[in-house]
CSV table of C-alpha atoms in Angstrom, one decimal:
chain,number,residue,atom,x,y,z
A,30,MET,CA,-12.7,32.1,9.8
A,31,LEU,CA,-13.2,29.7,6.9
A,32,ASN,CA,-16.3,30.2,4.8
A,33,ILE,CA,-17.4,26.6,4.7
A,34,SER,CA,-20.8,25.6,3.2
A,35,GLU,CA,-23.5,24.6,5.6
A,36,LYS,CA,-23.8,21.1,4.2
A,37,THR,CA,-20.0,20.5,4.4
A,38,LYS,CA,-19.9,21.9,7.9
A,39,LYS,CA,-22.7,19.6,9.0
A,40,ILE,CA,-21.0,16.5,7.5
A,41,LEU,CA,-17.6,17.4,9.0
A,42,GLU,CA,-19.1,18.0,12.5
A,43,LYS,CA,-20.8,14.6,12.4
A,44,SER,CA,-17.5,12.9,11.2
A,45,ILE,CA,-15.7,14.0,14.3
A,46,ASP,CA,-17.7,11.4,16.3
A,47,GLU,CA,-18.7,8.7,13.7
A,48,PRO,CA,-17.4,7.3,10.4
A,49,LEU,CA,-18.4,8.9,7.1
A,50,SER,CA,-21.2,7.3,5.2
A,51,TYR,CA,-20.7,6.3,1.6
A,52,ASP,CA,-22.8,9.3,0.4
A,53,ASP,CA,-21.1,11.8,2.6
A,54,ALA,CA,-17.6,10.5,1.5
A,55,LEU,CA,-18.7,10.9,-2.1
A,56,TYR,CA,-19.9,14.4,-1.4
A,57,LEU,CA,-16.6,15.4,0.2
A,58,MET,CA,-14.7,14.0,-2.8
A,59,ASN,CA,-16.4,16.8,-4.8
A,60,VAL,CA,-15.9,19.8,-2.5
A,61,LYS,CA,-14.0,22.9,-3.5
A,62,GLY,CA,-12.5,26.1,-2.0
A,63,HIS,CA,-12.6,26.6,1.8
A,64,ASP,CA,-14.5,23.3,2.1
A,65,ILE,CA,-11.3,21.5,1.3
A,66,ASN,CA,-9.5,23.2,4.1
A,67,GLY,CA,-12.3,22.2,6.5
A,68,LEU,CA,-12.0,18.6,5.3
A,69,ILE,CA,-8.3,18.5,5.8
A,70,ALA,CA,-8.5,20.2,9.3
A,71,THR,CA,-11.2,17.8,10.4
A,72,ALA,CA,-9.2,14.7,9.2
A,73,ASP,CA,-6.1,16.0,11.1
A,74,LEU,CA,-8.2,16.5,14.2
A,75,VAL,CA,-9.6,12.9,14.0
A,76,ARG,CA,-6.1,11.6,13.4
A,77,ASP,CA,-4.9,13.2,16.6
A,78,GLU,CA,-7.8,11.8,18.6
A,79,ILE,CA,-7.3,8.2,17.3
A,80,VAL,CA,-3.5,7.8,17.0
A,81,GLY,CA,-2.0,10.8,18.6
A,82,ASN,CA,0.9,12.9,17.6
A,83,ASN,CA,3.3,10.2,16.5
A,84,VAL,CA,4.3,9.6,12.9
A,85,THR,CA,5.6,6.1,12.6
A,86,PHE,CA,8.0,4.4,10.1
A,87,ILE,CA,9.9,1.2,9.8
A,88,ASN,CA,13.4,0.2,9.0
A,89,ASN,CA,12.8,-2.1,6.0
A,90,TRP,CA,14.1,-3.2,2.6
A,91,ASN,CA,12.3,-4.1,-0.6
A,92,ILE,CA,13.5,-7.1,-2.7
A,93,ASN,CA,11.9,-7.4,-6.1
A,94,PHE,CA,13.3,-10.8,-7.1
A,95,THR,CA,12.2,-10.8,-10.8
A,96,ASN,CA,10.8,-8.3,-13.3
A,97,ILE,CA,9.9,-11.1,-15.8
A,98,CYS,CA,6.1,-11.2,-15.8
A,99,SER,CA,3.2,-12.6,-17.8
A,100,GLY,CA,0.9,-10.1,-16.3
A,101,THR,CA,-1.3,-7.7,-18.2
A,102,CYS,CA,-1.1,-4.6,-16.0
A,103,GLY,CA,-1.3,-1.5,-18.2
A,104,PHE,CA,0.0,0.7,-15.4
A,105,CYS,CA,3.2,-1.3,-14.9
A,106,ALA,CA,6.5,-0.1,-16.4
A,107,PHE,CA,8.5,-2.6,-14.3
A,108,LYS,CA,7.6,-5.7,-16.3
A,109,LYS,CA,10.0,-7.4,-18.8
A,110,ASN,CA,9.7,-10.4,-21.0
A,111,ASP,CA,12.0,-13.3,-20.5
A,112,GLY,CA,15.3,-12.7,-22.4
A,113,GLU,CA,14.5,-9.0,-22.8
A,114,ASP,CA,17.3,-6.5,-22.1
A,115,ASP,CA,17.4,-5.6,-18.4
A,116,SER,CA,15.2,-8.6,-17.4
A,117,PHE,CA,16.4,-10.4,-14.3
A,118,PHE,CA,15.5,-13.4,-12.0
A,119,MET,CA,17.3,-13.6,-8.7
A,120,SER,CA,18.3,-17.0,-7.3
A,121,ILE,CA,17.2,-17.9,-3.8
A,122,ASP,CA,20.9,-17.6,-2.7
A,123,GLU,CA,21.0,-14.0,-4.1
A,124,ILE,CA,17.8,-13.1,-2.2
A,125,VAL,CA,19.2,-14.6,1.0
A,126,ASP,CA,22.5,-12.7,0.6
A,127,ILE,CA,20.6,-9.4,0.3
A,128,ALA,CA,18.4,-10.3,3.3
A,129,LYS,CA,21.4,-11.1,5.5
A,130,GLU,CA,23.2,-7.9,4.5
A,131,VAL,CA,20.3,-5.5,5.1
A,132,HIS,CA,19.2,-7.3,8.3
A,133,LYS,CA,22.7,-7.0,9.6
A,134,ASN,CA,22.4,-3.3,9.0
A,135,GLY,CA,19.2,-2.9,11.0
A,136,ALA,CA,16.3,-3.7,8.7
A,137,THR,CA,13.5,-5.4,10.7
A,138,GLU,CA,11.2,-6.1,7.8
A,139,LEU,CA,11.8,-7.5,4.3
A,140,CYS,CA,9.2,-6.8,1.6
A,141,ILE,CA,9.7,-9.5,-1.1
A,142,GLN,CA,7.7,-9.5,-4.3
A,143,GLY,CA,8.2,-10.4,-7.9
A,144,GLY,CA,6.7,-10.8,-11.3
A,145,LEU,CA,4.5,-13.7,-12.5
A,146,HIS,CA,7.2,-15.8,-13.9
A,147,GLU,CA,6.4,-19.2,-15.5
A,148,ASN,CA,8.8,-21.0,-13.2
A,149,VAL,CA,7.4,-19.4,-10.1
A,150,ASP,CA,4.8,-21.2,-7.9
A,151,ALA,CA,3.8,-21.5,-4.3
A,152,TYR,CA,6.6,-23.9,-3.6
A,153,PHE,CA,9.1,-21.4,-4.9
A,154,TYR,CA,7.6,-18.8,-2.5
A,155,GLU,CA,8.0,-21.4,0.3
A,156,ASP,CA,11.6,-21.9,-0.5
A,157,ILE,CA,12.2,-18.1,-0.4
A,158,VAL,CA,10.6,-17.9,3.0
A,159,LYS,CA,12.3,-20.9,4.5
A,160,ASN,CA,15.8,-19.9,3.3
A,161,VAL,CA,15.5,-16.3,4.4
A,162,LYS,CA,14.1,-17.2,7.8
A,163,SER,CA,16.8,-19.8,8.3
A,164,GLU,CA,19.5,-17.1,7.9
A,165,CYS,CA,17.5,-14.2,9.4
A,166,PRO,CA,15.1,-15.7,12.0
A,167,ASP,CA,14.3,-12.4,13.6
A,168,VAL,CA,13.3,-10.5,10.4
A,169,HIS,CA,9.7,-10.1,9.6
A,170,LEU,CA,8.8,-11.3,6.1
A,171,HIS,CA,6.2,-9.0,4.5
A,172,ALA,CA,5.9,-10.8,1.2
A,173,PHE,CA,3.8,-11.6,-1.9
A,174,SER,CA,0.7,-9.8,-3.1
A,175,PRO,CA,-2.7,-11.4,-3.4
A,176,MET,CA,-2.0,-11.7,-7.1
A,177,GLU,CA,1.2,-13.6,-6.4
A,178,ILE,CA,-0.6,-15.8,-3.9
A,179,TYR,CA,-3.4,-16.5,-6.4
A,180,TYR,CA,-1.0,-17.2,-9.2
A,181,GLY,CA,1.4,-19.3,-7.2
A,182,SER,CA,-1.5,-21.4,-5.9
A,183,LYS,CA,-2.7,-22.1,-9.5
A,184,GLN,CA,0.8,-22.9,-10.6
A,185,ALA,CA,1.3,-25.4,-7.8
A,186,GLU,CA,-2.2,-26.8,-8.1
A,187,LEU,CA,-3.0,-25.8,-4.5
A,188,SER,CA,-5.9,-23.9,-3.1
A,189,VAL,CA,-5.3,-20.4,-1.8
A,190,ASP,CA,-5.9,-21.7,1.7
A,191,GLU,CA,-3.3,-24.5,1.3
A,192,THR,CA,-0.8,-22.0,0.0
A,193,ILE,CA,-1.4,-19.5,2.9
A,194,LYS,CA,-1.1,-22.3,5.5
A,195,MET,CA,2.1,-23.6,3.9
A,196,LEU,CA,3.7,-20.1,3.8
A,197,LYS,CA,2.7,-19.4,7.3
A,198,LYS,CA,4.3,-22.6,8.5
A,199,ALA,CA,7.5,-21.7,6.6
A,200,GLY,CA,7.7,-18.3,8.4
A,201,LEU,CA,5.7,-15.8,6.4
A,202,GLY,CA,4.7,-12.9,8.6
A,203,THR,CA,2.3,-10.8,6.5
A,204,ILE,CA,1.3,-10.3,2.9
A,205,THR,CA,1.1,-7.1,1.0
A,206,GLY,CA,-2.2,-5.5,0.1
A,207,THR,CA,-1.3,-4.6,-3.4
A,208,ALA,CA,-2.9,-5.9,-6.6
A,209,ALA,CA,-6.1,-4.2,-5.3
A,210,GLU,CA,-5.7,-1.2,-7.7
A,211,ILE,CA,-9.4,-0.2,-7.9
A,212,LEU,CA,-11.8,-2.8,-6.6
A,213,ASP,CA,-14.2,-2.6,-9.5
A,214,ASP,CA,-14.2,-5.2,-12.2
A,215,ASP,CA,-15.1,-2.8,-15.0
A,216,VAL,CA,-12.1,-0.6,-14.1
A,217,ARG,CA,-9.9,-3.7,-13.8
A,218,LYS,CA,-10.8,-4.8,-17.4
A,219,VAL,CA,-9.3,-1.5,-18.6
A,220,ILE,CA,-6.2,-1.2,-16.5
A,221,CYS,CA,-5.3,-4.9,-15.8
A,222,ASN,CA,-7.5,-7.2,-17.9
A,223,GLY,CA,-6.9,-10.8,-16.9
A,224,LYS,CA,-5.7,-10.0,-13.4
A,225,LEU,CA,-7.6,-11.5,-10.5
A,226,SER,CA,-11.1,-10.2,-10.0
A,227,VAL,CA,-12.5,-8.2,-7.1
A,228,ALA,CA,-14.0,-11.4,-5.6
A,229,GLU,CA,-10.7,-13.3,-6.1
A,230,TRP,CA,-8.7,-10.5,-4.4
A,231,GLU,CA,-11.1,-10.4,-1.5
A,232,ASP,CA,-10.9,-14.2,-1.2
A,233,VAL,CA,-7.1,-14.2,-1.0
A,234,VAL,CA,-7.1,-11.4,1.6
A,235,LYS,CA,-9.9,-12.9,3.8
A,236,THR,CA,-8.2,-16.3,3.6
A,237,ALA,CA,-4.9,-14.9,4.8
A,238,HIS,CA,-6.6,-13.0,7.6
A,239,ARG,CA,-8.5,-16.2,8.7
A,240,ASN,CA,-5.2,-18.0,8.9
A,241,GLY,CA,-3.6,-15.3,11.1
A,242,ILE,CA,-1.7,-13.7,8.3
A,243,ARG,CA,-2.5,-10.0,8.3
A,244,SER,CA,-2.0,-7.6,5.4
A,245,THR,CA,-1.9,-4.0,4.4
A,246,CYS,CA,-4.5,-2.6,2.1
A,247,THR,CA,-4.0,-0.2,-0.8
A,248,MET,CA,-5.8,1.9,-3.5
A,249,MET,CA,-4.1,2.9,-6.7
A,250,TYR,CA,-6.0,5.8,-8.1
A,251,GLY,CA,-5.7,8.6,-10.7
A,252,HIS,CA,-5.9,6.6,-13.9
A,253,VAL,CA,-9.4,5.8,-15.4
A,254,GLU,CA,-11.6,5.4,-12.3
A,255,THR,CA,-14.3,7.8,-11.1
A,256,LEU,CA,-14.7,9.5,-7.7
A,257,GLU,CA,-17.5,7.0,-7.1
A,258,ASP,CA,-15.0,4.1,-7.7
A,259,ARG,CA,-12.6,5.5,-5.1
A,260,VAL,CA,-15.3,5.7,-2.5
A,261,LYS,CA,-16.7,2.3,-3.4
A,262,HIS,CA,-13.1,0.8,-3.1
A,263,MET,CA,-12.7,2.2,0.4
A,264,GLU,CA,-16.1,1.0,1.4
A,265,ILE,CA,-15.1,-2.5,0.3
A,266,LEU,CA,-12.0,-2.3,2.4
A,267,ARG,CA,-14.0,-1.1,5.3
A,268,ASN,CA,-16.4,-4.0,5.1
A,269,ILE,CA,-13.6,-6.5,4.9
A,270,GLN,CA,-12.0,-5.0,8.0
A,271,LYS,CA,-15.2,-5.1,9.9
A,272,GLU,CA,-15.3,-8.9,9.2
A,273,THR,CA,-11.6,-9.8,9.6
A,274,HIS,CA,-9.8,-7.0,11.4
A,275,GLY,CA,-6.8,-8.2,9.4
A,276,PHE,CA,-5.6,-4.9,7.8
A,277,THR,CA,-2.6,-3.2,9.5
A,278,GLU,CA,-2.7,0.0,7.4
A,279,PHE,CA,-4.2,1.7,4.4
A,280,VAL,CA,-1.8,3.0,1.8
A,281,PRO,CA,-3.1,5.3,-0.9
A,282,LEU,CA,-1.0,4.9,-4.1
A,283,THR,CA,-1.3,7.8,-6.5
A,284,PHE,CA,-0.9,6.7,-10.1
A,285,MET,CA,2.6,7.2,-11.5
A,286,HIS,CA,1.8,7.6,-15.2
A,287,GLU,CA,4.9,8.7,-17.1
A,288,ASN,CA,6.3,5.5,-18.4
A,289,THR,CA,3.3,3.2,-18.2
A,290,PRO,CA,1.8,1.5,-21.3
A,291,ILE,CA,-1.8,2.6,-20.5
A,292,TYR,CA,-0.9,6.3,-20.3
A,293,GLN,CA,1.4,6.1,-23.4
A,294,ARG,CA,-1.6,4.6,-25.3
A,295,GLY,CA,-3.7,7.5,-24.3
A,296,LYS,CA,-6.0,5.4,-22.2
A,297,ALA,CA,-5.4,6.9,-18.8
A,298,SER,CA,-5.1,10.3,-17.2
A,299,PRO,CA,-1.7,11.7,-16.0
A,300,GLY,CA,-2.4,10.9,-12.4
A,301,ALA,CA,-4.4,12.5,-9.6
A,302,THR,CA,-4.0,16.2,-8.7
A,303,GLY,CA,-2.5,17.3,-5.4
A,304,VAL,CA,-6.0,18.3,-4.2
A,305,GLU,CA,-7.3,14.9,-5.1
A,306,ASP,CA,-4.4,13.3,-3.1
A,307,LEU,CA,-5.3,15.3,-0.1
A,308,LYS,CA,-9.0,14.4,-0.3
A,309,VAL,CA,-8.1,10.7,-0.5
A,310,TYR,CA,-6.0,10.9,2.7
A,311,ALA,CA,-8.6,13.0,4.5
A,312,ILE,CA,-11.6,11.0,3.5
A,313,SER,CA,-9.9,7.7,4.2
A,314,ARG,CA,-9.2,8.9,7.7
A,315,LEU,CA,-12.8,9.9,8.3
A,316,MET,CA,-14.1,6.7,6.8
A,317,PHE,CA,-11.7,4.3,8.5
A,318,ARG,CA,-11.1,6.1,11.8
A,319,ASP,CA,-9.9,3.5,14.4
A,320,LEU,CA,-11.1,0.6,12.3
A,321,ILE,CA,-8.0,1.0,10.2
A,322,PRO,CA,-6.1,3.4,12.4
A,323,ASN,CA,-2.9,3.6,10.4
A,324,ILE,CA,-2.8,5.6,7.1
A,325,GLN,CA,0.5,5.6,5.3
A,326,VAL,CA,2.0,8.2,3.1
A,327,SER,CA,4.0,6.9,0.1
A,328,TRP,CA,6.9,9.3,0.0
A,329,VAL,CA,8.4,7.5,-3.0
A,330,LYS,CA,5.4,8.6,-5.1
A,331,LEU,CA,4.6,11.9,-3.5
A,332,GLY,CA,8.0,13.3,-2.6
A,333,PHE,CA,9.0,14.3,0.9
A,334,LYS,CA,7.6,17.9,0.7
A,335,PHE,CA,4.1,16.8,-0.3
A,336,ALA,CA,4.3,13.8,2.1
A,337,GLN,CA,4.5,16.3,4.9
A,338,THR,CA,1.4,18.0,3.7
A,339,CYS,CA,-0.5,14.6,3.5
A,340,LEU,CA,0.6,14.0,7.1
A,341,LEU,CA,-1.5,17.1,8.0
A,342,ALA,CA,-4.5,15.6,6.2
A,343,GLY,CA,-5.1,12.6,8.3
A,344,ALA,CA,-2.1,10.3,7.7
A,345,ASN,CA,0.1,9.0,10.5
A,346,ASP,CA,2.8,6.8,9.0
A,347,MET,CA,5.7,7.4,6.6
A,348,GLY,CA,6.2,3.9,5.5
A,349,GLY,CA,9.8,2.8,5.6
A,350,THR,CA,13.4,3.4,4.6
A,351,LEU,CA,12.7,1.0,1.7
A,352,GLY,CA,16.2,0.4,0.3
A,353,GLU,CA,15.0,-0.4,-3.2
A,354,GLU,CA,11.5,0.3,-4.6
A,355,ASN,CA,12.0,-0.3,-8.3
A,356,ILE,CA,8.3,-0.5,-9.4
A,357,SER,CA,7.5,3.1,-8.7
A,358,LYS,CA,10.8,4.2,-10.1
A,359,SER,CA,10.2,2.3,-13.4
A,360,ALA,CA,6.8,4.1,-13.7
A,361,GLY,CA,8.4,7.5,-13.4
A,362,ALA,CA,8.7,8.3,-9.7
A,363,SER,CA,11.6,10.6,-9.2
A,364,TYR,CA,11.9,11.0,-5.5
A,365,GLY,CA,14.4,8.2,-4.9
A,366,VAL,CA,14.1,4.6,-3.7
A,367,SER,CA,15.7,4.7,-0.3
A,368,THR,CA,16.1,7.1,2.6
A,369,GLU,CA,17.8,7.3,6.0
A,370,ILE,CA,16.1,7.2,9.4
A,371,GLU,CA,17.5,10.7,10.3
A,372,ASN,CA,15.9,12.1,7.2
A,373,LEU,CA,12.5,10.7,8.1
A,374,LYS,CA,12.9,12.1,11.7
A,375,SER,CA,13.7,15.5,10.4
A,376,ILE,CA,10.7,15.6,8.0
A,377,ILE,CA,8.4,14.5,10.8
A,378,LYS,CA,9.7,17.0,13.4
A,379,ASP,CA,9.4,19.8,10.9
A,380,ILE,CA,5.6,19.6,11.1
A,381,GLY,CA,5.6,19.4,14.9
A,382,ARG,CA,5.0,15.7,15.2
A,383,THR,CA,6.9,13.0,17.0
A,384,PRO,CA,8.9,10.4,15.0
A,385,ALA,CA,8.5,6.9,16.1
A,386,ILE,CA,10.0,3.7,14.8
A,387,ARG,CA,7.7,0.7,14.6
A,388,ASP,CA,7.5,-3.0,13.7
A,389,THR,CA,5.3,-4.3,10.8
A,390,LEU,CA,2.2,-4.9,13.0
A,391,TYR,CA,2.4,-1.6,14.9
A,392,GLU,CA,2.7,-3.6,18.1
A,393,ASN,CA,6.1,-2.1,19.2
A,394,ILE,CA,6.4,1.6,18.7
A,395,LYS,CA,9.3,3.6,20.0
A,396,GLU,CA,9.7,7.4,19.8
A,397,VAL,CA,13.1,8.4,18.4
């Protein structure tokens, strides 16, 4: 039997039937020893009750159409200046050619994102969406972060609402939930000064949701933030979801530090520990429960072995086959940028769970 402290035991027993409070979540962020095992086991139990034994994934492909960016993100090693070695900017024809090829090979979702280039605006995003959907009408376009939507709107002198409506009409399916990082303006001043504020991020996401464009939600952690910041971030996401019900999944993104400017300047820690990662997965499960039922493991950042462990701590989704994921790779991730469906199936079966392929919105799920 595990020797779990009485306070932890009481909180975990309560969490089986109701969402964690902010205070209880913060307490669990600090537990040690056997209390960690109790937390993980409870999260796995709640996961089973809410989403069952399936571990889902999607056949998708990432297209990063440019790495030329005017952004100020200290955690990004992907950014290049215009004219710099290895900088690139894909034409729309090049984007469409990739889309046609990968869709022909089975990809049902395309994730399209790029840097904040001076020649990019909301109308450029519209052209991407229209041209890809013209050639691949059945593919789901999961594209553009809240930062890109905000930037593209400003560039085109449109409101965020006008941009979202325009992109939806063109065929956009969902937007990504990145650019959230940590939803605290003081933290953001350190890691991405000049990026959209917490209020601006919330506005883009809520506007998308009101227009019927759903999104993922993310948290990038393990750099300069406190444990309180992590819990506050998840509380903000929870409150948004109570209002809009527009999030499809929560994706914890552990900070990849190695090649990032902020770490090389000595301004950030070298990422979260493995125990911290497990706590984030477990606590997010107990905070979100069925409000955000899908919690995704980023195997690109964690590796397949540790991804399996996180699936035992409350997570239920393995993301996708990805194809190309250059942003994590640039920052120092060393676990590859693509995988095969058979590999994901094997990893999932190894922990006694059932692999299931899904669509972007988790509406069509098929065990495989």
